[in-house]
PDB file of C-alpha atoms in Angstrom:
ATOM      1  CA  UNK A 240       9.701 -14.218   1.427  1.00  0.00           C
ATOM      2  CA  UNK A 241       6.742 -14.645  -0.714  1.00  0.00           C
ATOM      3  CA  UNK A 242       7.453 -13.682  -4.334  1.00  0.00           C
ATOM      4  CA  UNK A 243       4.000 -11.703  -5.943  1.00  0.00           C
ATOM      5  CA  UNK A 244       4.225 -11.879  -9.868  1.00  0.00           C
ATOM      6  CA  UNK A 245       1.369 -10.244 -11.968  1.00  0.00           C
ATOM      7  CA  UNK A 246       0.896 -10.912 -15.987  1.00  0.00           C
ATOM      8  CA  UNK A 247       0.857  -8.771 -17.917  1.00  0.00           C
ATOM      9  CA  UNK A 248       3.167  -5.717 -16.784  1.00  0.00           C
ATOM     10  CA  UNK A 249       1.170  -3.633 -19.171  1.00  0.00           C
ATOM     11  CA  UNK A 250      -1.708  -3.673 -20.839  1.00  0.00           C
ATOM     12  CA  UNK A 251      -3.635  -1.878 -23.954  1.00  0.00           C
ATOM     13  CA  UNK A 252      -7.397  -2.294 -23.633  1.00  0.00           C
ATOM     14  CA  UNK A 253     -10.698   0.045 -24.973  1.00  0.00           C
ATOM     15  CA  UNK A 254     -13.828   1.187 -23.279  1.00  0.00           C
ATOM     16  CA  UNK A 255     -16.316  -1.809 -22.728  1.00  0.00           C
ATOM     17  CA  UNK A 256     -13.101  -4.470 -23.413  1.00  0.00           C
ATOM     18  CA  UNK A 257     -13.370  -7.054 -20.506  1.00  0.00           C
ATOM     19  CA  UNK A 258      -9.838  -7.278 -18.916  1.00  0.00           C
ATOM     20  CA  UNK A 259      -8.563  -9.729 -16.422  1.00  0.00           C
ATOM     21  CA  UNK A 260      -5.023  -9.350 -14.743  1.00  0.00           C
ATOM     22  CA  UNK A 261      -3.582 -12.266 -13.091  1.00  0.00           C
ATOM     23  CA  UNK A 262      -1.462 -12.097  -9.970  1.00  0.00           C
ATOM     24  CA  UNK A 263       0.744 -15.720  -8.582  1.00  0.00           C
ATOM     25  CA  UNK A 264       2.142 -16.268  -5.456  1.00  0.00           C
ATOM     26  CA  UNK A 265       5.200 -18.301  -5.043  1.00  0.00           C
ATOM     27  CA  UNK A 266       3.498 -20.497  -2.363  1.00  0.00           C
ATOM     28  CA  UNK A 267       0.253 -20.911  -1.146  1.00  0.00           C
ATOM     29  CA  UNK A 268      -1.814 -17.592   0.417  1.00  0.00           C
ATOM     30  CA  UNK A 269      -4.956 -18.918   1.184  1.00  0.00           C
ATOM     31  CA  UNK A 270      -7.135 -16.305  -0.266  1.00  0.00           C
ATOM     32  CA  UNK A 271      -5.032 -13.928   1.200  1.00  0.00           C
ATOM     33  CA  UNK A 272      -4.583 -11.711  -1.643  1.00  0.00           C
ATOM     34  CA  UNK A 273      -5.479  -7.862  -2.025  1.00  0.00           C
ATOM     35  CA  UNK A 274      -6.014  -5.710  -5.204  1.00  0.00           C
ATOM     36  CA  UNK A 275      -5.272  -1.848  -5.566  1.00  0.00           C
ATOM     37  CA  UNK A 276      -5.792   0.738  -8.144  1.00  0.00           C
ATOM     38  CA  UNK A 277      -2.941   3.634  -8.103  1.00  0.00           C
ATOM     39  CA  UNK A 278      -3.623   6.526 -10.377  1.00  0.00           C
ATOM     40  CA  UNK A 279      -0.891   8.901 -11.658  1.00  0.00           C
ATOM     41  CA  UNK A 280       0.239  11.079  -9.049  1.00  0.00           C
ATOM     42  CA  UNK A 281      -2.435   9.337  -6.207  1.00  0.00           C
ATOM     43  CA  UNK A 282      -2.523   7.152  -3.925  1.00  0.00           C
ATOM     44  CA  UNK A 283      -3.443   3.722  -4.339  1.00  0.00           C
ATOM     45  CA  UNK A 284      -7.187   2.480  -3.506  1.00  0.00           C
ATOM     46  CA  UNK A 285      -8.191  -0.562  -2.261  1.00  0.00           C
ATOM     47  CA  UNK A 286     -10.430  -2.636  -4.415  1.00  0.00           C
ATOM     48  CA  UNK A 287     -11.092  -6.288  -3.346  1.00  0.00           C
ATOM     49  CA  UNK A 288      -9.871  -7.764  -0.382  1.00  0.00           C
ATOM     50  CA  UNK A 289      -9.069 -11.667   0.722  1.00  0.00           C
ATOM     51  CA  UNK A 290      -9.321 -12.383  -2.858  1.00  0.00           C
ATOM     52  CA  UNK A 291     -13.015 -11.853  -3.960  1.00  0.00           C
ATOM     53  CA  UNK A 292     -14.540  -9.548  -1.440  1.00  0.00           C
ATOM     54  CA  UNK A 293     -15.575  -5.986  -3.048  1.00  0.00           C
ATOM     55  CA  UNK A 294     -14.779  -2.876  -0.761  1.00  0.00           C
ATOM     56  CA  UNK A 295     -18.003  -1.125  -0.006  1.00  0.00           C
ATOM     57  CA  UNK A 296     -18.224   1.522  -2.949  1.00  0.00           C
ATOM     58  CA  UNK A 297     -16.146  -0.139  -5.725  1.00  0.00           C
ATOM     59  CA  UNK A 298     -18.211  -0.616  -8.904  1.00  0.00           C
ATOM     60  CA  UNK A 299     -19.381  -4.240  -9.596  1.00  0.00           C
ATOM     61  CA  UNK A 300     -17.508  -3.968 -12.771  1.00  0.00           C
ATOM     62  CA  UNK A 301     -14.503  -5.047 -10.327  1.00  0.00           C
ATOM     63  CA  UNK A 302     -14.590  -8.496  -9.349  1.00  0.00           C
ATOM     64  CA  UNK A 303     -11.610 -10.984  -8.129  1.00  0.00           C
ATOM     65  CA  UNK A 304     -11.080 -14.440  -7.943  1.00  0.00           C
ATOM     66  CA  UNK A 305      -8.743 -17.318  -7.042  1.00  0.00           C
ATOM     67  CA  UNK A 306      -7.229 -19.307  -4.060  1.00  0.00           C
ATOM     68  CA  UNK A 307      -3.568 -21.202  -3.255  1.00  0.00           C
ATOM     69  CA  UNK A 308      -0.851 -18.782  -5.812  1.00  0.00           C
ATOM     70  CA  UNK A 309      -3.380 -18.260  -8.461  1.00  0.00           C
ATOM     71  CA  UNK A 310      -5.645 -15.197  -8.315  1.00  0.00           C
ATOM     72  CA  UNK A 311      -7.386 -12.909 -11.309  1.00  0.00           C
ATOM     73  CA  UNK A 312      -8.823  -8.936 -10.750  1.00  0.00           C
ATOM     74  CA  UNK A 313     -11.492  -9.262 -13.871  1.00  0.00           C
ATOM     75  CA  UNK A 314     -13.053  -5.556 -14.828  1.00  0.00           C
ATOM     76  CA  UNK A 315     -16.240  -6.263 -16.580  1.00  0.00           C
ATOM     77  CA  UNK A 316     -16.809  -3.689 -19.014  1.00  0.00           C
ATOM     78  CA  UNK A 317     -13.786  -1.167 -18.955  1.00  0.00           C
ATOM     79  CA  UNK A 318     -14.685   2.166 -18.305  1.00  0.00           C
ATOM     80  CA  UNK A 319     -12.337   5.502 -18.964  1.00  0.00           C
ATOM     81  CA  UNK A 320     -11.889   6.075 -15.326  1.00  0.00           C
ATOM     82  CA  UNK A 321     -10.148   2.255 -15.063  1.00  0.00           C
ATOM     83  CA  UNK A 322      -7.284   2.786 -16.794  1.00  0.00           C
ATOM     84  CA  UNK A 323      -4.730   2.473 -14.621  1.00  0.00           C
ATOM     85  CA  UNK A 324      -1.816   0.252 -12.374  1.00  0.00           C
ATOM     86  CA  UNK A 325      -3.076  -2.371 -10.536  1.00  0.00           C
ATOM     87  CA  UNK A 326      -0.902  -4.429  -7.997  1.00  0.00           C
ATOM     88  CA  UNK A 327      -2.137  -7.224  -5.973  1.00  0.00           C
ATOM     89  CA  UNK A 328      -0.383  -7.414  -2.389  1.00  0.00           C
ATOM     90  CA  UNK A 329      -0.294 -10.801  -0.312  1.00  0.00           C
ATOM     91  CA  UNK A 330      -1.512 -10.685   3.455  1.00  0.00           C
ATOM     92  CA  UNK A 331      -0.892 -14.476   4.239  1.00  0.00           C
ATOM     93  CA  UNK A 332       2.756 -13.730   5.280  1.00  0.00           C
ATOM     94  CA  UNK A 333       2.283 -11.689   8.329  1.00  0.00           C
ATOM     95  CA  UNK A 334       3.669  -9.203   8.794  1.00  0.00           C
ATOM     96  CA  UNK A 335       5.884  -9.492   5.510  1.00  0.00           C
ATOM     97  CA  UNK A 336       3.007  -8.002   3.010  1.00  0.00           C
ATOM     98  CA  UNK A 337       4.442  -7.829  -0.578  1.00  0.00           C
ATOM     99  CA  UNK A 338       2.781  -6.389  -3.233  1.00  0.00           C
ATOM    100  CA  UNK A 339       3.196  -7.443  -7.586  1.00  0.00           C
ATOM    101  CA  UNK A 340       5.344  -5.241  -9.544  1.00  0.00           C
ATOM    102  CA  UNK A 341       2.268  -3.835 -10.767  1.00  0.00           C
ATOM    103  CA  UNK A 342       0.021  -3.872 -14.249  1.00  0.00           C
ATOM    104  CA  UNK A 343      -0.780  -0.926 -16.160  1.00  0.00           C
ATOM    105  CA  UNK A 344      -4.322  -0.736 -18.230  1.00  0.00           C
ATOM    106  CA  UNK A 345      -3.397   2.061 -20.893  1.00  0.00           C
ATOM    107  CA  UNK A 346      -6.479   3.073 -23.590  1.00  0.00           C
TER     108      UNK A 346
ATOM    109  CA  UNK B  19     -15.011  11.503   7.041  1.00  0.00           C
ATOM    110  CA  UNK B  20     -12.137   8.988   7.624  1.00  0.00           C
ATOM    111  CA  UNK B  21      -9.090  10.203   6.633  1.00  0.00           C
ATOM    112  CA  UNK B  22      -5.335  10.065   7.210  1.00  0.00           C
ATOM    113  CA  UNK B  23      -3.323  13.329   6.241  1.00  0.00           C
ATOM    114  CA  UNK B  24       0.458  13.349   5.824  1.00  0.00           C
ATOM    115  CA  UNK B  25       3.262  15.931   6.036  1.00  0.00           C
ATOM    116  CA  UNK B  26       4.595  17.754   3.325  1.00  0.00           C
ATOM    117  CA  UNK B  27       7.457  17.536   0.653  1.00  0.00           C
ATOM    118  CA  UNK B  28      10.238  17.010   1.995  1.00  0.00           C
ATOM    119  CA  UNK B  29      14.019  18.215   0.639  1.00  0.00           C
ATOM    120  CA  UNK B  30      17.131  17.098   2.627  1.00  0.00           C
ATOM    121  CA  UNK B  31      20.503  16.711   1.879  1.00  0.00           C
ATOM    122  CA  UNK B  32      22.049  12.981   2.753  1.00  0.00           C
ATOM    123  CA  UNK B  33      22.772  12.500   5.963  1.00  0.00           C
ATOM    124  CA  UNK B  34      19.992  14.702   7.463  1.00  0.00           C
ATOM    125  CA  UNK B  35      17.440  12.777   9.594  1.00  0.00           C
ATOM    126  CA  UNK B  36      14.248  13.354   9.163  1.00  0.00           C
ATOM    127  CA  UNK B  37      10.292  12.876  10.043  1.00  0.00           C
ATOM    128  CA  UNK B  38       7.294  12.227   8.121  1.00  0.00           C
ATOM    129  CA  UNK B  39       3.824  12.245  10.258  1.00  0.00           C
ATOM    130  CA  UNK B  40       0.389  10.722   9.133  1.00  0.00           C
ATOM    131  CA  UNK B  41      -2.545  11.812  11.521  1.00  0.00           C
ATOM    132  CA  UNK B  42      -5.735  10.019  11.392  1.00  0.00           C
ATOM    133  CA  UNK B  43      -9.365  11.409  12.231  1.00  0.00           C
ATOM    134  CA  UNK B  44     -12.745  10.951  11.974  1.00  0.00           C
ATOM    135  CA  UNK B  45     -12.302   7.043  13.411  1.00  0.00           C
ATOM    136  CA  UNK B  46     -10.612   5.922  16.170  1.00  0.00           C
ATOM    137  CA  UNK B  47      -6.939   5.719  16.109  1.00  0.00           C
ATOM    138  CA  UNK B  48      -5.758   3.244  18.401  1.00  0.00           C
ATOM    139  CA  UNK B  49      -7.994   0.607  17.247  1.00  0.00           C
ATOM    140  CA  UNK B  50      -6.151   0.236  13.683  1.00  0.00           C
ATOM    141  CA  UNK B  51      -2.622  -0.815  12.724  1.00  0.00           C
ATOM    142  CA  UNK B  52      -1.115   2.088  10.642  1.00  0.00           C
ATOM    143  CA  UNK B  53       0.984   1.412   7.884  1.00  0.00           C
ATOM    144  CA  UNK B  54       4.121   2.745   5.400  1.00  0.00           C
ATOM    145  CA  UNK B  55       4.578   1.830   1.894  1.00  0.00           C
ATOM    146  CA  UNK B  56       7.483   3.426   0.097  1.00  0.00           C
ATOM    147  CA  UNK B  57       7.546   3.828  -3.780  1.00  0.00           C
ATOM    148  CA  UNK B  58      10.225   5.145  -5.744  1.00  0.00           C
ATOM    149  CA  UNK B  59      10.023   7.262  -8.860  1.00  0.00           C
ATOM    150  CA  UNK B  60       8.325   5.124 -11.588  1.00  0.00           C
ATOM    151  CA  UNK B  61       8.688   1.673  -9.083  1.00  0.00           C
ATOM    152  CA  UNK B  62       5.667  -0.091  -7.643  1.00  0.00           C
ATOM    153  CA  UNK B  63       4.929  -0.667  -3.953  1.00  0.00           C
ATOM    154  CA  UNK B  64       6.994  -1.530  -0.795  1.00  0.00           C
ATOM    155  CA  UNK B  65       5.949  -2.711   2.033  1.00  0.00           C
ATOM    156  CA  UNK B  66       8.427  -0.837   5.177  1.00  0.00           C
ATOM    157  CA  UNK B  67       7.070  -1.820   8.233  1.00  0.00           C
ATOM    158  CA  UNK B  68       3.685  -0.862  10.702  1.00  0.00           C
ATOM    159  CA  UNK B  69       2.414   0.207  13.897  1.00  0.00           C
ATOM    160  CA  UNK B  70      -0.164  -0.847  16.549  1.00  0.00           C
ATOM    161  CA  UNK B  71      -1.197   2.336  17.888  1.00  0.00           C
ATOM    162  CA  UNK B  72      -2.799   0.804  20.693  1.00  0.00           C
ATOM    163  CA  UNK B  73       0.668  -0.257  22.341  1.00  0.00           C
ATOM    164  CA  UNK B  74       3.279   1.605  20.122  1.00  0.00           C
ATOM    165  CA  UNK B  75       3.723  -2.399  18.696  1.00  0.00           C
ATOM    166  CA  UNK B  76       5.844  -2.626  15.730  1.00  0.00           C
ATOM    167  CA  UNK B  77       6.782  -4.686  12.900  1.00  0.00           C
ATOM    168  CA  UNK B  78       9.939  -3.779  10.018  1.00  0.00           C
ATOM    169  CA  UNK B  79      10.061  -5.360   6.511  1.00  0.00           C
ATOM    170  CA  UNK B  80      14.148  -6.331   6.736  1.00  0.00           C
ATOM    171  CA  UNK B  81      14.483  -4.803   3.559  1.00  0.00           C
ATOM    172  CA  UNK B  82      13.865  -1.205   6.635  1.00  0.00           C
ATOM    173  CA  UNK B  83      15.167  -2.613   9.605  1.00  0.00           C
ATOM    174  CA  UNK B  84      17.392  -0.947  11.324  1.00  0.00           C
ATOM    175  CA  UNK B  85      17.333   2.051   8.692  1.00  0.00           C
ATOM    176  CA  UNK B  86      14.055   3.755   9.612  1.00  0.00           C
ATOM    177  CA  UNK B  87      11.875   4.059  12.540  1.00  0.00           C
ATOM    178  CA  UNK B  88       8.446   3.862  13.308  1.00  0.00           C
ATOM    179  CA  UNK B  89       6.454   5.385  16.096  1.00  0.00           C
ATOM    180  CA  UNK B  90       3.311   6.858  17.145  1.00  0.00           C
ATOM    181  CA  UNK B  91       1.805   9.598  19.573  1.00  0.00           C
ATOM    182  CA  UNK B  92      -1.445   8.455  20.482  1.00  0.00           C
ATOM    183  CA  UNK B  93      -2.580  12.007  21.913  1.00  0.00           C
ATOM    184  CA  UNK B  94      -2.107  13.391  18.764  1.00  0.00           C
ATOM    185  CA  UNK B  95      -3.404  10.309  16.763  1.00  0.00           C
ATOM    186  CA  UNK B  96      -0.338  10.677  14.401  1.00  0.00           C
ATOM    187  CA  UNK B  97       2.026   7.951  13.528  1.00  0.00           C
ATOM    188  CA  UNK B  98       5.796   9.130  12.389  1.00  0.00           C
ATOM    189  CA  UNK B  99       8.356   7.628   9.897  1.00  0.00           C
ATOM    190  CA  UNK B 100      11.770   8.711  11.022  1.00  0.00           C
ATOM    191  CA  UNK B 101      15.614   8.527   9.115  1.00  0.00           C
ATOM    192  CA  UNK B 102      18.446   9.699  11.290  1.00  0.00           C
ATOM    193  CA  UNK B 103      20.498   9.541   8.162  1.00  0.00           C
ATOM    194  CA  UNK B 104      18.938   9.893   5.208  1.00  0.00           C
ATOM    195  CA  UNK B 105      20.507   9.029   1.710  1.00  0.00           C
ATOM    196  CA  UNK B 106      19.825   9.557  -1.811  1.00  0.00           C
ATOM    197  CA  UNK B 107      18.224   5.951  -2.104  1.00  0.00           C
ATOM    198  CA  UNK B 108      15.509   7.229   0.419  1.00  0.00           C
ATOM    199  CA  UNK B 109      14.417   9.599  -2.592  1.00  0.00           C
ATOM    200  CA  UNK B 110      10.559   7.887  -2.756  1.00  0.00           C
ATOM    201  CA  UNK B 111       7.266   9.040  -2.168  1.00  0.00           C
ATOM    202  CA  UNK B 112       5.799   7.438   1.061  1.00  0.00           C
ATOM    203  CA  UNK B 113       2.292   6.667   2.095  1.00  0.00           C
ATOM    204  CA  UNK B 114       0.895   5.446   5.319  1.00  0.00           C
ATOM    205  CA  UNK B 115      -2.073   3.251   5.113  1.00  0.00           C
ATOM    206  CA  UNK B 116      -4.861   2.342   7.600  1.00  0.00           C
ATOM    207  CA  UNK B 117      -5.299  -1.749   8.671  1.00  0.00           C
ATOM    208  CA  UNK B 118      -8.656  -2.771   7.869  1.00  0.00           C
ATOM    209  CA  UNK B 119     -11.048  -3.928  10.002  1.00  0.00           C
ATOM    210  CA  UNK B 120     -11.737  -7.977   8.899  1.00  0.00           C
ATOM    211  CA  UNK B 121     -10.006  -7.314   5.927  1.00  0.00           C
ATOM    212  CA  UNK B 122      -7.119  -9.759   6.740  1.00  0.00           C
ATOM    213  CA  UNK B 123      -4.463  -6.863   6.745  1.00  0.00           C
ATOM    214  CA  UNK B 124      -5.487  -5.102   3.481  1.00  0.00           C
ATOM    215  CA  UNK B 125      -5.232  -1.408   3.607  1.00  0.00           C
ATOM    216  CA  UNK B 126      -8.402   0.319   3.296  1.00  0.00           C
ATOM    217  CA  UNK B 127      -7.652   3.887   4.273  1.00  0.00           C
ATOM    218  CA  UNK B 128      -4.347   5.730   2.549  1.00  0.00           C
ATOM    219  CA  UNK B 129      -2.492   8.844   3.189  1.00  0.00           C
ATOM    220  CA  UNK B 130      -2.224  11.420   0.535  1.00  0.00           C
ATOM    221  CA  UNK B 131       1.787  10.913   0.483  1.00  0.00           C
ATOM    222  CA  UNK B 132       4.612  12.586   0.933  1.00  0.00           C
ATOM    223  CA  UNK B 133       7.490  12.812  -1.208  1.00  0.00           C
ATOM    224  CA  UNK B 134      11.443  12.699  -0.121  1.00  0.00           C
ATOM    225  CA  UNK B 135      13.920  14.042  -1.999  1.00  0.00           C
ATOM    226  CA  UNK B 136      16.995  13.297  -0.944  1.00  0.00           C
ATOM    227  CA  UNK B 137      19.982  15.417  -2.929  1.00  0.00           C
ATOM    228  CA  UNK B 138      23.140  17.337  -2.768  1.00  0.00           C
TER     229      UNK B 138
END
C-alpha cells in the first residue's frame, strides 16, 4: 500500500498568514495527488486535483504543487473561512486511494 | 444542481445488518464511479471500496473486504453500503463520493453523510 504522510498534523496560523501543508508519498504518484478541505461536522470538499489543478470555484488563494512523493497545498493569504483539516489522498494506486492523516489550520 | 443525498442516522445494536443508500441527481448516474469513505469519531479518512454504476463493477479496500458490501440500483440512481453484521467498530460516519470526470479518480461530488452508531 502507499503510505500518505502530511506535516504538520496541526497548525496555528492568522488571517492573511501564508500557509503551506506538505503531503509525501511513500513511492512515487506521478502527480497523482488530491487535496480536500473537511469542516467540522461536513463533508469534505475537493480542492485541487492531480496535484496543481484548481476545481472550478475554489478561490485562487488555493494553489498546489509537487510531483514523485513530494507535494505542498499553499493558501495564499489565509482567510477566516480556511481554517480547517486538510488531507491529501493519492489516486496513483488504483483502486487503493489513501488519504494523509489529515492537517488542521486552527486561528 | 448536482448532488448526492444519503440516508439517515443510523442506531443498531451489533450484529444487526444494515443499509446505507446515496442517490445521485441532477447528472447522470451511470456515467460516474460512486464512492464510500468511512471516518470514525475524531479519525481522518478511509477509503472502503467503489462502484461502477454502469455495470454494478466493484472494487474493496482489503482493509472492507469481505465485511461490507457494495451495490447499486441503477433505476433508482442510488448506490447502497450494506453490513450483515454490524459491530461496534463500524461506529463511523460514512460518505459516498462522486468519481470525477478527468480528475484522475479525485472525488468531486460528496454525500452529506450518514452516521452509524453501533451500541448495546
Amino acid at each position: 500500500d502507499i503510505q500518505m504522510t502530511q506535516s504538520p498534523s496541526s497548525l496555528s496560523a492568522s488571517v492573511g498568514d501564508r500557509v503551506t501543508i506538505t503531503c509525501r508519498a511513500s513511492q512515487s504518484i506521478s502527480s497523482s495527488l488530491n487535496w480536500y478541505q473537511q469542516k467540522p461536522g461536513k463533508a469534505p470538499k475537493l480542492l485541487i486535483y492531480v496535484a496543481s489543478n484548481l476545481l472550478s470555484g475554489v478561490p485562487s488563494r488555493f494553489s498546489g504543487s509537487g510531483s514523485g512523493t513530494d507535494f505542498t497545498l499553499t493558501i495564499s493569504s489565509l482567510q477566516p473561512e480556511d481554517f480547517a483539516t486538510y488531507y491529501c489522498q493519492q489516486s496513483y494506486s488504483i483502486p487503493l486511494f489513501t488519504f494523509g492523516q489529515g492537517t488542521k489550520l486552527e486561528i | 444542481e448536482v448532488q448526492l443525498v444519503q440516508s439517515g442516522a443510523e442506531l443498531k445494536k451489533p450484529g444487526e445488518s444494515l443499509r446505507i443508500s446515496c442517490t445521485g441527481s441532477g447528472y447522470s448516474f451511470t456515467t460516474y464511479w460512486i464512492n464510500w469513505v468511512r471516518q470514525m469519531p475524531g479519525k481522518g479518512l478511509e477509503w472502503m471500496g467503489r462502484i461502477d454504476p454502469s455495470n454494478s463493477y466493484t472494487n474493496y479496500s482489503p482493509s472492507f473486504q469481505g465485511h461490507v458490501t457494495i451495490s447499486v440500483d441503477k433505476s433508482l440512481n442510488t448506490a447502497y453500503l450494506q453490513w450483515s453484521s454490524l459491530k461496534a467498530s463500524d461506529t463511523a460516519m460514512y460518505y459516498c463520493a462522486r468519481r470525477m470526470m478527468g480528475g484522475n479518480d479525485a472525488f468531486d461530488i460528496w454525500g452529506q453523510g450518514t452516521m452509524v452508531t453501533v451500541s448495546s
